[in-house]
mmCIF file of C-alpha atoms in Angstrom:
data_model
loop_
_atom_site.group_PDB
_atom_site.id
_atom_site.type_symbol
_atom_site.label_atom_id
_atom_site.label_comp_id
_atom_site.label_asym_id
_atom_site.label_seq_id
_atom_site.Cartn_x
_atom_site.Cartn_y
_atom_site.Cartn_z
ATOM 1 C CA UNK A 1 75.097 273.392 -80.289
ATOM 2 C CA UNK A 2 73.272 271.009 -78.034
ATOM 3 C CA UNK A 3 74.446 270.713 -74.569
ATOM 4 C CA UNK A 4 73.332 267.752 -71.679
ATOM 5 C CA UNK A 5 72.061 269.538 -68.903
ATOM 6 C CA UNK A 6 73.448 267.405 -66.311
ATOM 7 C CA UNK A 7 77.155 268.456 -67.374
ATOM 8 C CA UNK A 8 76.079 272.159 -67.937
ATOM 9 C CA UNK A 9 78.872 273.762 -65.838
ATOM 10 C CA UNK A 10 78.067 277.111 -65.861
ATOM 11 C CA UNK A 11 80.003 280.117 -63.770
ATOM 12 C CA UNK A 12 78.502 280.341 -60.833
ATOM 13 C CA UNK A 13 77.423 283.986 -60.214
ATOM 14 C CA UNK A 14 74.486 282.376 -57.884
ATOM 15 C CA UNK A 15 74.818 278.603 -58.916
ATOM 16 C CA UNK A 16 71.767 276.376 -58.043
ATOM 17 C CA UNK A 17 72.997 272.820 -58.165
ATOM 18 C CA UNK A 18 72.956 269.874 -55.318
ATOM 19 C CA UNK A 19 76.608 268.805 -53.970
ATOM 20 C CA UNK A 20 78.218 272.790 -55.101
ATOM 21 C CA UNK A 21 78.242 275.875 -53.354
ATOM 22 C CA UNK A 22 76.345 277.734 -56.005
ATOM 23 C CA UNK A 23 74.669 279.474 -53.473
ATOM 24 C CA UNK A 24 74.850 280.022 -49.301
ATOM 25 C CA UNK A 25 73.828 276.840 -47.668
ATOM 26 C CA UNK A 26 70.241 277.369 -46.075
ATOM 27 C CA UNK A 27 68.996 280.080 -47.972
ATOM 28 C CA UNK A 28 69.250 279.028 -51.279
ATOM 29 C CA UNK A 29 66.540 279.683 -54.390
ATOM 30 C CA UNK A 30 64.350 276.593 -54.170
ATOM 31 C CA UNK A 31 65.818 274.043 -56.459
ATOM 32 C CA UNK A 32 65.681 274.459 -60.304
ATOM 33 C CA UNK A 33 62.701 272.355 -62.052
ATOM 34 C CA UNK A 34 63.187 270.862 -65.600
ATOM 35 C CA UNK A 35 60.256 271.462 -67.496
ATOM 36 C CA UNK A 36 60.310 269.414 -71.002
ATOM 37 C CA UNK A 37 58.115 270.575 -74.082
ATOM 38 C CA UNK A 38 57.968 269.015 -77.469
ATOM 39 C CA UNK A 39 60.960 269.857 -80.150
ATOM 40 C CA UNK A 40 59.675 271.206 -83.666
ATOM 41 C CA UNK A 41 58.181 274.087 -82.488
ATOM 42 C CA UNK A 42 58.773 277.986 -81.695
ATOM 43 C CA UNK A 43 58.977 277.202 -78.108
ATOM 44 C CA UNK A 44 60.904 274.160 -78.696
ATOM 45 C CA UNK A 45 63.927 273.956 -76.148
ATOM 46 C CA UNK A 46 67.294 275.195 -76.751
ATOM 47 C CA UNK A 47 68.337 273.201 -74.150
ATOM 48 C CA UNK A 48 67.007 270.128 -72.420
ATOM 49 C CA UNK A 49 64.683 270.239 -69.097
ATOM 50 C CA UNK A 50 64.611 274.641 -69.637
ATOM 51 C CA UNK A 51 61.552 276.311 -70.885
ATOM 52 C CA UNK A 52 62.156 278.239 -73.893
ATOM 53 C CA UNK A 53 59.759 281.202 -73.652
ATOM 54 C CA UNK A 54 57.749 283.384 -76.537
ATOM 55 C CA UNK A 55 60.229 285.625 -78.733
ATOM 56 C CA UNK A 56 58.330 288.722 -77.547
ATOM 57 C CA UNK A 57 56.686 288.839 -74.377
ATOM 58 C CA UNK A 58 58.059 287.670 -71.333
ATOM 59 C CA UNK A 59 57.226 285.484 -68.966
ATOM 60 C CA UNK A 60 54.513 285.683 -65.972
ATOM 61 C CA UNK A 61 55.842 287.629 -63.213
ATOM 62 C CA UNK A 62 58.918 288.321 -65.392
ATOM 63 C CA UNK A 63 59.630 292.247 -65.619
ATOM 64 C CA UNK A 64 62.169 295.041 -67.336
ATOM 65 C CA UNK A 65 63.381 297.027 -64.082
ATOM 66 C CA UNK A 66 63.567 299.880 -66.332
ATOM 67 C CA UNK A 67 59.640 300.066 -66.452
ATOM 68 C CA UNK A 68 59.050 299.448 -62.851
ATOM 69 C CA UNK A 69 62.593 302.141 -61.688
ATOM 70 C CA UNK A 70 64.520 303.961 -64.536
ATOM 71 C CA UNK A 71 66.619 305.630 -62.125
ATOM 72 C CA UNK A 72 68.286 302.188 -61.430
ATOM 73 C CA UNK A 73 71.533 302.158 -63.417
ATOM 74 C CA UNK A 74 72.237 299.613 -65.529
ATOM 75 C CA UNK A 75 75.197 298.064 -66.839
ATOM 76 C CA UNK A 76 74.417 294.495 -68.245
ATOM 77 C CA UNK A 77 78.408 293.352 -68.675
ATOM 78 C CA UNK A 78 77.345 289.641 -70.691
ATOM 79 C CA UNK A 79 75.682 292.014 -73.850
ATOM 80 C CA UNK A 80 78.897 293.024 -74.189
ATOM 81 C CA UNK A 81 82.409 292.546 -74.550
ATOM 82 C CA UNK A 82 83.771 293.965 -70.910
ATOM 83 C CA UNK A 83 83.292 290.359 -69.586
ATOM 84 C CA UNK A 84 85.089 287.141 -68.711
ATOM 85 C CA UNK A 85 84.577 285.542 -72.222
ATOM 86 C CA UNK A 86 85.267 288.786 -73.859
ATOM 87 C CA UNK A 87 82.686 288.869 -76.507
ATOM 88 C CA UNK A 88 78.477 289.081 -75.705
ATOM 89 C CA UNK A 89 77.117 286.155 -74.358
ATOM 90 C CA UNK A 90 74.069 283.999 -75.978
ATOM 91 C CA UNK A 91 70.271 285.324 -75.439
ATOM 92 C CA UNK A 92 72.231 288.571 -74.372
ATOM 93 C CA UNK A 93 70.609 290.978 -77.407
ATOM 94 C CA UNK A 94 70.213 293.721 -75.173
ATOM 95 C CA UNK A 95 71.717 294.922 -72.441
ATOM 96 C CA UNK A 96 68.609 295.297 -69.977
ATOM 97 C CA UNK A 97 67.750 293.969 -66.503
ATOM 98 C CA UNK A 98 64.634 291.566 -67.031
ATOM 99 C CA UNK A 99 63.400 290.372 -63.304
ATOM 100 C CA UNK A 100 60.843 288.254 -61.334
ATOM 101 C CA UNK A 101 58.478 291.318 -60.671
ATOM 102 C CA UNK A 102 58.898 290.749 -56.762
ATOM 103 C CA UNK A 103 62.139 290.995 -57.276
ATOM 104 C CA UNK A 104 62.162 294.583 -59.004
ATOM 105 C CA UNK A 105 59.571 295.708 -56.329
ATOM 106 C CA UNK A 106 62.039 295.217 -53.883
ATOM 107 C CA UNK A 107 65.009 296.775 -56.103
ATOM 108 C CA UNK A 108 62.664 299.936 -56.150
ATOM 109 C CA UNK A 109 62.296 299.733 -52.537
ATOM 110 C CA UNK A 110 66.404 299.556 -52.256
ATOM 111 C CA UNK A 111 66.542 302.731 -54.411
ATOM 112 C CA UNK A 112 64.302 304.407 -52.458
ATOM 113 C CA UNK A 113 66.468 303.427 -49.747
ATOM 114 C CA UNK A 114 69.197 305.297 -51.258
ATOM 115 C CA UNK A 115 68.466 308.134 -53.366
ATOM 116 C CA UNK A 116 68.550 310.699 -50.557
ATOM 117 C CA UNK A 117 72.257 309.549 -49.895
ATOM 118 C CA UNK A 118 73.234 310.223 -53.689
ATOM 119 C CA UNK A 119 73.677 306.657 -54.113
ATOM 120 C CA UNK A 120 72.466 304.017 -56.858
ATOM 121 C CA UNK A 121 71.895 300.418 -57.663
ATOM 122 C CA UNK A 122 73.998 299.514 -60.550
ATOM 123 C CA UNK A 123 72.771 296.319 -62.250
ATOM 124 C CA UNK A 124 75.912 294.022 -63.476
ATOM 125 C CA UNK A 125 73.628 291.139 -64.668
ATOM 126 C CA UNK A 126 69.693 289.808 -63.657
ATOM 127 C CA UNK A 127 68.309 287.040 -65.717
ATOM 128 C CA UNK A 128 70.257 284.644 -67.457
ATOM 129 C CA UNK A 129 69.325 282.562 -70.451
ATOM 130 C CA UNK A 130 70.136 279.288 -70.096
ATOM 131 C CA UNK A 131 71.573 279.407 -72.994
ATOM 132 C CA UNK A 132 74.205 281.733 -71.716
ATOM 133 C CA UNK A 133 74.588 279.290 -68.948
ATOM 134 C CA UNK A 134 75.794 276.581 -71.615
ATOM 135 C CA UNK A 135 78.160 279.088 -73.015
ATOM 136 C CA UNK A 136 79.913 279.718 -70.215
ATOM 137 C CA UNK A 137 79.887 276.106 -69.318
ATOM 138 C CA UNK A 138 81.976 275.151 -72.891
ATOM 139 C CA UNK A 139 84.319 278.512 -71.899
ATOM 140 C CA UNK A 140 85.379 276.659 -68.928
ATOM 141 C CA UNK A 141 86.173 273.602 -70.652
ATOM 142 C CA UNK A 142 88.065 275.567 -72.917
ATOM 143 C CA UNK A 143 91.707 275.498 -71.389
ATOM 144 C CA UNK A 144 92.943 277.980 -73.563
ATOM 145 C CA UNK A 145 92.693 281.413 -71.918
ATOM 146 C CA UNK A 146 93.614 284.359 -73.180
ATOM 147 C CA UNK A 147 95.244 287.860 -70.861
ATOM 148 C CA UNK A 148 92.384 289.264 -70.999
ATOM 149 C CA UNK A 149 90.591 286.450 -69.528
ATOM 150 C CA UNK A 150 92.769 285.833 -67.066
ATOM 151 C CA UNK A 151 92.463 289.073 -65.443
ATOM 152 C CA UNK A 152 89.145 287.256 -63.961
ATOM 153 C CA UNK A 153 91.106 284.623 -61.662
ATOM 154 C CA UNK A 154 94.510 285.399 -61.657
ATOM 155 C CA UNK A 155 95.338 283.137 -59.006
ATOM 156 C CA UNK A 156 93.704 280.104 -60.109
ATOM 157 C CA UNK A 157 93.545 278.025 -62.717
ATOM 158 C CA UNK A 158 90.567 277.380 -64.887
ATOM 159 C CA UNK A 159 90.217 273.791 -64.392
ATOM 160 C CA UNK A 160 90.277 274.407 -60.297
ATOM 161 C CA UNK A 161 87.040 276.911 -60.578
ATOM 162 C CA UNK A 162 84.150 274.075 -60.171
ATOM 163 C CA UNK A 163 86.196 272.450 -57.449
ATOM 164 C CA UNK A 164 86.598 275.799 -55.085
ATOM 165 C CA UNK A 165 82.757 276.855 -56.119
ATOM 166 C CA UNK A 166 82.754 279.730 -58.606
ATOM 167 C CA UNK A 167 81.425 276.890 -61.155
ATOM 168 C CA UNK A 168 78.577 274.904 -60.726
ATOM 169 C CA UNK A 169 75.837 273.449 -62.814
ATOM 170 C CA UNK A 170 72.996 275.618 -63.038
ATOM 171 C CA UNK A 171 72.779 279.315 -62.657
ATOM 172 C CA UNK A 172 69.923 281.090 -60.163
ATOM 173 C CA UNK A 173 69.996 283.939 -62.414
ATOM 174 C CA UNK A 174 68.157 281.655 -64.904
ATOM 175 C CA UNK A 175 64.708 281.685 -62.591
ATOM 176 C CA UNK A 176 64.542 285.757 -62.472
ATOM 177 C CA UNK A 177 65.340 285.391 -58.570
ATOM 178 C CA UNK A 178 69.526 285.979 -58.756
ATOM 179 C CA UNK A 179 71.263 289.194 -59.531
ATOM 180 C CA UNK A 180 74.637 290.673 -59.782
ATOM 181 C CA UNK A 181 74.708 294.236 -58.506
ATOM 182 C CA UNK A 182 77.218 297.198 -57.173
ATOM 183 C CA UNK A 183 76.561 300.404 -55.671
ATOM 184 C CA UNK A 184 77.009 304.461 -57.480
ATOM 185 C CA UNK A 185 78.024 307.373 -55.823
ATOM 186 C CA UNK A 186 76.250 309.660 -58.074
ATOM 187 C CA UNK A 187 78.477 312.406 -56.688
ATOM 188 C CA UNK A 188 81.600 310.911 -57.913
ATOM 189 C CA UNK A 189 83.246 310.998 -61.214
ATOM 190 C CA UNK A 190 81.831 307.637 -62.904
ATOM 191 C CA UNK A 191 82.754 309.138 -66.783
ATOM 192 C CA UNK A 192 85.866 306.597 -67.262
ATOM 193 C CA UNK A 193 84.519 303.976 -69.578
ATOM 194 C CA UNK A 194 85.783 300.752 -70.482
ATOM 195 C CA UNK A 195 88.403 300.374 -73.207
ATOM 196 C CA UNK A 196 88.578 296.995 -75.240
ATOM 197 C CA UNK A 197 91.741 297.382 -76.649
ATOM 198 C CA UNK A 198 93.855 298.556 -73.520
ATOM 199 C CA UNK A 199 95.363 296.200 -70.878
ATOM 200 C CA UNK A 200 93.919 296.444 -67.687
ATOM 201 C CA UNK A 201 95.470 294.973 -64.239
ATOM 202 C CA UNK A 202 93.801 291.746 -62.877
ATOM 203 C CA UNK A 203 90.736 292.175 -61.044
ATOM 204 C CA UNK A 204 92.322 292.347 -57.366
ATOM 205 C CA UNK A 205 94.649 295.129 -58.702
ATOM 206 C CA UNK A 206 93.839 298.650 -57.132
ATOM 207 C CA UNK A 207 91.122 300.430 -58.890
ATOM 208 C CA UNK A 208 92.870 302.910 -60.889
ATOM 209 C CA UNK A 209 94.627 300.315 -62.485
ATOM 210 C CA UNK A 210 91.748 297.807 -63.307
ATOM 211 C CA UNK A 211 89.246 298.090 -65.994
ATOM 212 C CA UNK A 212 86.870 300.565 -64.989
ATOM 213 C CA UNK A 213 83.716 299.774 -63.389
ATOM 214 C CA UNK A 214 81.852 303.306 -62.880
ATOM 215 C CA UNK A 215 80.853 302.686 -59.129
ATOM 216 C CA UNK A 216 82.027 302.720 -55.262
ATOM 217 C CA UNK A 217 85.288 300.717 -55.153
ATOM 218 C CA UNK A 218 84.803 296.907 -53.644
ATOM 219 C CA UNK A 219 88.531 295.769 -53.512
ATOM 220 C CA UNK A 220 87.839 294.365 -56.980
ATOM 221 C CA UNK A 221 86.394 294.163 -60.144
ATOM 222 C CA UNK A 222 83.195 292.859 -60.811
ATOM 223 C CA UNK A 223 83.123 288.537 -61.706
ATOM 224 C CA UNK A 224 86.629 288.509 -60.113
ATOM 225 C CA UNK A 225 86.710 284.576 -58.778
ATOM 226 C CA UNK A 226 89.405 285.115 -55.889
ATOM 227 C CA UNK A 227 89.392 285.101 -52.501
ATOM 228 C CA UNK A 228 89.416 289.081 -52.131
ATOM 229 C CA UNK A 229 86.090 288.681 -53.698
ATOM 230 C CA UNK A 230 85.056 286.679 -50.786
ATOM 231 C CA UNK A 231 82.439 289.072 -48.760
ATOM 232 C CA UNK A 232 84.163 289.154 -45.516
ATOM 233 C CA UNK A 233 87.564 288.971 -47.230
ATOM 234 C CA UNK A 234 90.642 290.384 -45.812
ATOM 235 C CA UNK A 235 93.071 292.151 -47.668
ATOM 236 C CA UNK A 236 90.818 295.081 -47.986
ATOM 237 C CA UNK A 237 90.769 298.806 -46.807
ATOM 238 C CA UNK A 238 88.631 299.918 -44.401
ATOM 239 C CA UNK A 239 86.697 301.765 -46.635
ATOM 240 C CA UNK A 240 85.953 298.740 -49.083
ATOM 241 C CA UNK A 241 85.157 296.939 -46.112
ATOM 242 C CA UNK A 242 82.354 299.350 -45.194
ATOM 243 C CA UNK A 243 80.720 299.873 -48.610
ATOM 244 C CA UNK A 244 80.815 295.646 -48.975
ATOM 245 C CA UNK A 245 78.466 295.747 -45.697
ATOM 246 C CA UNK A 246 76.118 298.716 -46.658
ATOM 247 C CA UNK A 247 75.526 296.734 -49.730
ATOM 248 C CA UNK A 248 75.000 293.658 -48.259
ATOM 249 C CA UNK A 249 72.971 295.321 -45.172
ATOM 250 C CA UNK A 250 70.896 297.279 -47.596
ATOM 251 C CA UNK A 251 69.848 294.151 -50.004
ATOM 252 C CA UNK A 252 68.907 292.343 -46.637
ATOM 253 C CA UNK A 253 66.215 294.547 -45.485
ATOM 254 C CA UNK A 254 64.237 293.574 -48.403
ATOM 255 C CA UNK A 255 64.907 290.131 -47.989
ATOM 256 C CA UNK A 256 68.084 289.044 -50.373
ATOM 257 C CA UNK A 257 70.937 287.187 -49.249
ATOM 258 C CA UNK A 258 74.053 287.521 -50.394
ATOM 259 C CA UNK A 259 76.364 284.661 -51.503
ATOM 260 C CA UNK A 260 79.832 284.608 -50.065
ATOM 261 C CA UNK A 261 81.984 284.246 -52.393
ATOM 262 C CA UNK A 262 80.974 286.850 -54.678
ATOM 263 C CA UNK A 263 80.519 290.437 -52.706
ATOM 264 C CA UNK A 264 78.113 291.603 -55.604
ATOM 265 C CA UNK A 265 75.940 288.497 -55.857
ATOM 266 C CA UNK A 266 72.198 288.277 -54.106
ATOM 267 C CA UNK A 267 69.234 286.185 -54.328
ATOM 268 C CA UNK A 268 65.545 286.341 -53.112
ATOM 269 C CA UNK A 269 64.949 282.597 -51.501
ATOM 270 C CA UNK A 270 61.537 281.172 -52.630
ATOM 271 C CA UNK A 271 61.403 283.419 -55.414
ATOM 272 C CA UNK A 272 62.094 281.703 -58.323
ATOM 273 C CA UNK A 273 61.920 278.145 -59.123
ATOM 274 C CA UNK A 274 61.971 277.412 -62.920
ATOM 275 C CA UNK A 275 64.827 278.280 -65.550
ATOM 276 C CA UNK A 276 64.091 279.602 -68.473
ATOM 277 C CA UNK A 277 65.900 280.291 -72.019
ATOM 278 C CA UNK A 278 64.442 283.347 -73.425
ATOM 279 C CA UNK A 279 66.301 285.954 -75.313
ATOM 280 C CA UNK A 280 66.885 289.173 -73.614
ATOM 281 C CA UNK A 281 65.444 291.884 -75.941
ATOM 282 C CA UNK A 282 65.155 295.132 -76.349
ATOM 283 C CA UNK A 283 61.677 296.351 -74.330
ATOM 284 C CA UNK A 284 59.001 298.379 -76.143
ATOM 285 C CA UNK A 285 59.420 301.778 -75.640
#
């Protein structure tokens, strides 16, 4: 399906567009450049004004964080169905973190950081195809939701998400430079695993009664679009409070901001530039 890029409204987990707040003002990824190639071709685009990159090999400066820091946990939610759309997500044919390579350098600085405290990066999402972007953009035009999609913003309706910012028109994650991440206590009991077919509490429910997320409890799930997501949010214990600022304090010493709305979103300003469409794949081994 073809899509016009300038009415791509894609979810905003780190939004780059002028006039939203896809991003915190100031310290946003440097704008997103449309690149156009010829149609007819293997690199043809998928959609306009996004580079559509070899099958294969990645990018320039593009990187699987598994090669440059296995230890880094990963948990790629859009290759799968534990997700706001419910189902995998386009360009999403494997569930691995693919990165600008500063960007991972910096990751493996983080889990330096925090390996002596028994603590891990979790990786919730990294690059995004573009194509994934467009997906999500038709899902929120979509005003049929379903229960388990509304566990995602259970106090708002669909239509009001691009107004209040959790929607915006191009997606950071796109350029390599975005990423959605949480933090492990590798000491705690992380075996509970998602279940498809059971019916989980919303996403600002306590965490025994939401889907399970294997990591440090935030005050709420992971893509929740409500104000307890908010970073400084109130609402939350004490403890959540405290493990929302060691993430954020941690990701800023090596340089990544954190957008407010979303306690588990960050982006390296200056770091990416260009979005591209290539499929995630499974790396060479």
């Amino acid at each position: 399906m073809d899509f016009d890029e300038d009415v791509i409204k894609a979810r905003a987990i780190g939004a780059v567009s002028p006039g939203s707040k896809g991003e915190c003002r100031g310290s946003e990824l440097s704008p997103v450049r449309s690149v156009r190639r010829p149609i007819g071709s293997a690199a043809a685009l998928l959609i306009a004004g996004v580079i559509a990159a070899p099958a294969v090999a990645l990018p320039a400066d593009f990187v699987y964080l598994h090669n440059i820091d296995p230890t880094i946990i990963q948990d790629i939610r859009y290759a799968g169905s534990n997700n706001f759309v419910g189902r995998p997500l386009r360009g999403y044919e494997a569930g691995e973190c693919i990165v600008m390579s500063e960007v991972a350098r910096r990751l493996k600085a983080i889990q330096d950081e925090l390996r002596p405290r028994k603590l891990s990066l979790k990786m919730l999402d990294c690059y995004r195809p573009s194509r994934a972007v467009a997906e999500m953009m038709a899902w929120a035009q979509n005003g049929v939701e379903t229960a388990a999609e509304r566990r995602y913003n259970p106090a708002l309706a669909r239509a009001d998400l691009f107004r209040l910012g959790y929607i915006a028109s191009h997606s950071g994650h796109s350029t390599g430079a975005a990423l959605d991440v949480t933090l492990v206590d590798l000491a705690a009991d992380n075996s509970a695993v998602f279940d498809p077919s059971k019916a989980y509490a919303d996403c600002i429910a306590p965490a025994a009664q939401r889907a399970p997320e294997g990591s440090i409890d935030m005050g709420t799930g992971y893509d929740c679009s409500d104000v307890k997501a908010h970073t400084a949010a109130n609402g939350i214990t004490p403890a959540q409070r405290r493990w929302r600022n060691e993430l954020v304090a941690i990701m800023a010493r090596q340089g990544f901001v954190n957008y407010a709305k979303e306690w588990w979103h960050f982006s390296l300003p200056g770091a990416g530039a260009i979005a591209y469409d290539f499929p995630i794949q499974p790396r060479h081994k």
